[in-house]
Amino acid sequence: MARILDGKATAATIKAEVAGGIEELRAQGRRVRLDVILAGEDPASVTYVRHKETDAQEVGMDSRVHRFPPDVSREELSALIDQLNDDREVSGFIVQLPLPEGLDPQPLISRIRPEKDVDGLNPESAGRLSMGLPSLMPCTPHGVIQLLRRHDVPLEGREAVVLGRSNLVGKPMAQLLLRENATVTVCHSRTTDLPAVASRADVLVVALGQREMVGAEHVGEGAVVVDVGIHRREEGGLTGDVRFDEVEPKASAITPVPGGVGPMTRAMLLHNALQAARATTA
Ligand code: NDP
């Protein structure tokens, strides 16, 4: 039976640590504020933003959501980003993705000052990450590393395979695993014989966006399996990129969906906002 890598409990610990950090700043008369820019009404985005608001409240962080209709212009969003960049009360902010059709996210994300880029998706943040320089790190891959560390999963010298190469998850995940001295392979849609490469992994991180695609044939005996995928089941509830029931008996440890990487991502956003506040108001 595989050990369950409990993201819910680990995220609760991290949130308690963040709450403590916020309290310390408050004692010095300093506050932490996390803002969110939400354009349009994509139902998943609306839910995620609601979670971010309640998460912030729970740890004693201020937050404000700036809502726009789906036909908002790039100029309006750019003007708000400039304003938030200059607002000393705002520790950090994010642009909730995806943006409505016709709005290219990249120029907007690039406009966020790296010190306030709490999603860690700005090209400067990504460049600093790949060079091993201090930066705010993307929440999902950083959450995965924290989850592994806090469950004492060794990474140094181990073979790590990342399935997926998106800028949001796969690429920064590979960078962070490298930083932990794992030997890293990244797979994508042109990889030939995915099961053969994936099953070499001591640590397999799955971020394909393909519902329940990964099965026993992708997993070596005793591997640690991290499922980043999130998919809504028609009958209600969530599932991941991994066929949990089939993979769990082969794995030595595995993340559940829900209750694995999802809560860690949310906790790391709060962690980043605190880190940004400490750096900007110190
Ligand atoms: P993307 O769709 O941006 O990237 C998917 C990656 O998987 C791409 O690199 C793609 O390859 C690769 N891929 C897709 N299909 C296959 C295939 N059949 N064989 C091999 N490779 C394939 O997704 P994201 O990285 O943004 O997200 C991945 C998943 O994680 C999604 O389910 C998303 O909902 C979830 N997610 C969960 C979060 C959480 O907090 N738990 C946070 C963020 C995302 P190529 O580059 O060649 O196209």
XYZ file of C-alpha atoms and ligand atoms in Angstrom:
330
model
C 0.000 0.000 0.000
C 1.385 3.364 -1.020
C 1.862 6.147 1.489
C -0.542 9.015 0.834
C 1.170 12.370 0.342
C -1.396 14.441 2.169
C -1.571 17.868 0.533
C -4.482 19.002 2.621
C -2.690 18.526 5.938
C 0.627 19.882 4.623
C -1.105 22.939 3.188
C -2.762 23.546 6.565
C 0.691 23.522 8.202
C 2.046 25.985 5.633
C -0.992 28.235 6.082
C -0.413 28.253 9.833
C 3.231 29.236 9.209
C 2.095 32.038 6.882
C -0.435 33.249 9.466
C 2.395 33.401 11.999
C 4.542 35.417 9.589
C 1.692 37.844 8.947
C 1.208 38.257 12.679
C 4.898 39.095 13.096
C 4.674 41.784 10.407
C 1.488 43.131 11.937
C 3.317 43.547 15.255
C 5.672 45.866 13.354
C 2.733 47.786 11.887
C 3.059 46.145 8.462
C 0.314 44.424 6.487
C 0.229 41.864 3.710
C -2.117 42.317 0.760
C -2.738 39.971 -2.148
C -4.803 41.309 -5.073
C -6.363 39.384 -7.937
C -7.335 40.671 -11.389
C -10.287 38.699 -12.768
C -11.477 39.389 -16.304
C -14.646 37.635 -17.487
C -16.717 34.954 -15.823
C -15.057 31.634 -16.579
C -16.741 29.418 -13.924
C -13.539 27.628 -12.851
C -11.729 30.980 -12.534
C -14.566 32.453 -10.476
C -14.307 29.481 -8.090
C -10.501 29.694 -7.871
C -10.674 33.417 -7.127
C -13.258 32.824 -4.398
C -10.868 30.263 -2.850
C -8.026 32.781 -2.986
C -10.142 35.354 -1.160
C -11.142 32.933 1.601
C -7.575 31.577 1.900
C -6.273 35.125 2.351
C -8.912 35.873 4.981
C -8.081 32.686 6.877
C -4.433 33.648 7.339
C -5.157 37.309 8.127
C -4.046 38.686 4.770
C -5.811 41.615 3.095
C -7.002 40.980 -0.440
C -8.973 42.715 -3.132
C -10.423 41.286 -6.330
C -10.522 43.645 -9.330
C -13.329 42.362 -11.558
C -13.747 43.245 -15.246
C -16.261 42.236 -17.917
C -15.065 39.794 -20.608
C -14.722 42.598 -23.174
C -12.227 44.552 -21.042
C -9.403 46.028 -23.131
C -5.703 45.305 -22.796
C -5.168 49.014 -22.051
C -7.532 48.952 -19.051
C -5.816 45.883 -17.593
C -2.373 47.351 -18.264
C -3.357 50.555 -16.453
C -4.470 48.575 -13.387
C -1.278 46.490 -13.417
C 0.799 49.697 -13.457
C -1.264 51.065 -10.578
C -0.862 47.885 -8.490
C 2.876 47.784 -9.281
C 3.191 51.266 -7.753
C 0.797 50.781 -4.823
C 2.899 50.288 -1.703
C -0.039 48.698 0.109
C -0.162 45.813 -2.392
C 2.394 43.127 -1.546
C 1.716 41.062 -4.639
C -0.946 40.368 -7.243
C -1.936 37.934 -9.950
C -3.827 37.993 -13.215
C -6.230 35.047 -13.070
C -5.813 32.827 -16.136
C -7.234 32.019 -18.606
C -8.068 35.509 -19.885
C -11.104 36.002 -22.140
C -10.508 35.199 -25.810
C -8.600 37.834 -27.707
C -6.510 38.944 -24.727
C -2.922 37.711 -24.893
C -1.823 36.996 -21.313
C 1.924 37.235 -21.929
C 2.361 41.021 -22.295
C 0.192 41.546 -19.214
C 2.042 39.010 -17.074
C 5.360 40.463 -18.248
C 4.186 43.862 -17.035
C 3.898 42.697 -13.403
C 6.961 43.741 -11.420
C 8.939 40.596 -10.529
C 8.892 41.558 -6.810
C 5.078 41.461 -6.906
C 4.739 38.485 -9.267
C 3.334 36.052 -6.713
C 2.322 33.562 -9.427
C 6.001 33.467 -10.484
C 5.045 33.414 -14.161
C 6.741 36.605 -15.350
C 9.629 35.834 -17.802
C 12.074 37.472 -15.396
C 10.895 35.213 -12.547
C 11.162 32.175 -14.863
C 14.653 33.228 -15.980
C 15.826 33.754 -12.416
C 14.422 30.352 -11.460
C 16.294 28.630 -14.276
C 19.533 30.413 -13.252
C 19.111 29.388 -9.616
C 18.708 33.025 -8.478
C 16.234 34.048 -5.746
C 12.744 34.675 -7.119
C 9.088 34.129 -6.368
C 8.438 30.575 -7.510
C 5.403 29.286 -9.422
C 2.932 27.988 -6.850
C 2.141 24.515 -8.202
C 5.691 23.197 -8.722
C 6.872 24.862 -5.527
C 3.960 23.204 -3.744
C 5.028 19.825 -5.132
C 8.577 20.300 -3.842
C 7.275 21.303 -0.410
C 4.964 18.300 -0.327
C 7.842 15.922 -1.171
C 10.253 17.569 1.291
C 7.771 17.562 4.123
C 7.127 13.855 3.554
C 10.889 13.169 3.534
C 10.934 11.975 -0.068
C 14.583 12.079 -1.127
C 15.306 13.804 -4.450
C 19.065 14.123 -4.599
C 20.522 11.710 -7.138
C 17.101 10.208 -7.869
C 15.608 9.891 -11.324
C 12.718 12.341 -11.702
C 10.451 12.320 -14.745
C 8.045 15.191 -15.415
C 5.155 14.530 -17.786
C 4.249 17.882 -19.382
C 6.300 20.922 -20.355
C 3.965 23.878 -19.842
C 5.337 27.193 -18.603
C 2.864 26.969 -15.722
C 3.822 23.539 -14.383
C 6.134 21.218 -16.350
C 9.083 23.518 -17.074
C 9.360 25.165 -13.632
C 8.805 21.734 -12.048
C 11.832 20.410 -13.934
C 13.905 23.426 -12.824
C 12.975 22.936 -9.184
C 13.736 19.206 -9.286
C 17.124 20.022 -10.833
C 17.730 22.457 -8.013
C 17.095 19.542 -5.623
C 19.832 17.608 -7.471
C 17.500 15.082 -9.077
C 18.315 13.777 -12.552
C 15.436 15.170 -14.577
C 13.696 14.072 -17.781
C 10.803 16.058 -19.264
C 8.225 14.365 -21.499
C 5.606 15.908 -23.806
C 3.261 15.079 -26.652
C 6.107 14.201 -29.048
C 7.851 11.844 -26.634
C 8.093 8.403 -28.154
C 7.190 5.559 -25.807
C 5.986 7.569 -22.840
C 5.414 4.470 -20.646
C 9.042 3.352 -21.110
C 10.459 6.753 -20.073
C 7.948 7.373 -17.274
C 8.418 3.962 -15.694
C 12.151 4.691 -15.173
C 11.242 7.352 -12.631
C 11.901 7.176 -8.917
C 9.721 10.296 -8.723
C 7.060 10.799 -11.395
C 5.282 14.165 -11.636
C 2.272 14.083 -13.934
C 1.020 17.367 -15.410
C -0.516 16.387 -18.733
C -4.015 17.822 -18.475
C -5.290 14.427 -19.737
C -7.884 12.863 -17.506
C -6.743 9.540 -15.999
C -4.245 8.911 -18.791
C -1.461 7.544 -16.609
C -1.811 3.923 -15.559
C 0.248 1.040 -14.192
C 2.281 0.810 -17.420
C 3.732 4.288 -16.761
C 4.851 3.581 -13.207
C 7.849 1.621 -11.965
C 7.629 -0.558 -8.871
C 8.043 1.642 -5.764
C 7.896 5.005 -7.552
C 6.633 8.179 -5.891
C 3.773 9.544 -7.993
C 2.572 13.145 -7.915
C -0.632 13.889 -9.814
C -0.991 17.573 -10.722
C -4.025 17.089 -12.974
C -7.469 18.330 -11.991
C -10.598 17.269 -13.863
C -14.208 17.566 -12.889
C -16.189 14.289 -12.998
C -19.619 14.475 -14.616
C -21.063 12.703 -11.574
C -19.474 15.325 -9.289
C -16.121 15.449 -7.530
C -12.629 15.641 -8.955
C -10.157 13.286 -10.561
C -6.597 13.657 -11.837
C -4.299 12.688 -14.713
C -3.524 9.380 -12.963
C -5.700 6.264 -12.625
C -5.254 6.216 -8.862
C -6.688 2.739 -8.138
C -4.444 1.107 -10.725
C -1.249 3.019 -9.867
C -1.469 3.089 -6.075
C -0.574 -0.610 -5.554
C 2.687 -0.148 -7.532
C 3.709 3.171 -5.989
C 5.534 3.677 -2.695
C 3.826 7.047 -2.234
C 1.145 8.929 -4.175
C -0.876 12.141 -4.053
C -4.668 11.906 -4.007
C -6.974 14.090 -6.126
C -8.533 15.994 -4.480
C -6.375 16.680 -1.426
C -2.929 16.478 -3.029
C -1.341 19.170 -5.160
C -4.401 21.459 -5.292
C -4.299 22.637 -1.645
C -0.505 23.002 -1.880
C -0.855 25.385 -4.833
C -3.258 27.530 -2.832
C -0.979 27.552 0.213
C 2.084 28.517 -1.824
C 0.314 31.588 -3.209
C -0.137 32.809 0.358
C 3.473 31.921 1.104
C 4.608 33.981 -1.920
C 2.510 36.982 -0.881
C 4.128 36.909 2.566
C 7.570 36.573 0.997
C 6.838 39.542 -1.289
C 5.618 41.620 1.665
C 8.730 40.820 3.681
C 10.973 41.816 0.779
C 9.201 45.035 -0.186
C 8.500 46.499 3.218
C 11.664 45.395 5.006
P -1.050 22.246 -20.457
O -2.179 21.761 -21.285
O -0.577 23.664 -20.612
O 0.229 21.303 -20.720
C 0.091 19.935 -20.839
C 1.436 19.310 -21.195
O 1.242 17.915 -21.312
C 2.028 19.791 -22.499
O 3.423 19.984 -22.362
C 1.715 18.679 -23.485
O 2.718 18.470 -24.470
C 1.700 17.468 -22.570
N 0.767 16.457 -23.081
C -0.547 16.589 -23.300
N -1.079 15.441 -23.766
C -0.050 14.558 -23.829
C 0.072 13.197 -24.232
N -1.009 12.501 -24.660
N 1.266 12.605 -24.163
C 2.347 13.285 -23.730
N 2.312 14.572 -23.349
C 1.128 15.208 -23.403
O -1.441 21.937 -18.952
P -0.883 22.559 -17.572
O 0.550 22.248 -17.421
O -1.335 23.955 -17.425
O -1.741 21.703 -16.534
C -1.635 20.301 -16.467
C -2.727 19.761 -15.565
O -2.534 20.260 -14.259
C -4.150 20.165 -15.940
O -5.011 19.077 -15.638
C -4.448 21.328 -15.024
O -5.834 21.455 -14.766
C -3.712 20.903 -13.803
N -3.287 21.985 -12.923
C -3.456 21.769 -11.593
C -3.035 22.689 -10.672
C -3.180 22.358 -9.241
O -3.125 23.248 -8.407
N -3.339 21.078 -8.887
C -2.451 23.962 -11.075
C -2.212 24.069 -12.499
C -2.644 23.105 -13.377
P 3.064 19.569 -25.627
O 3.851 20.641 -24.939
O 3.880 18.805 -26.585
O 1.741 20.050 -26.167
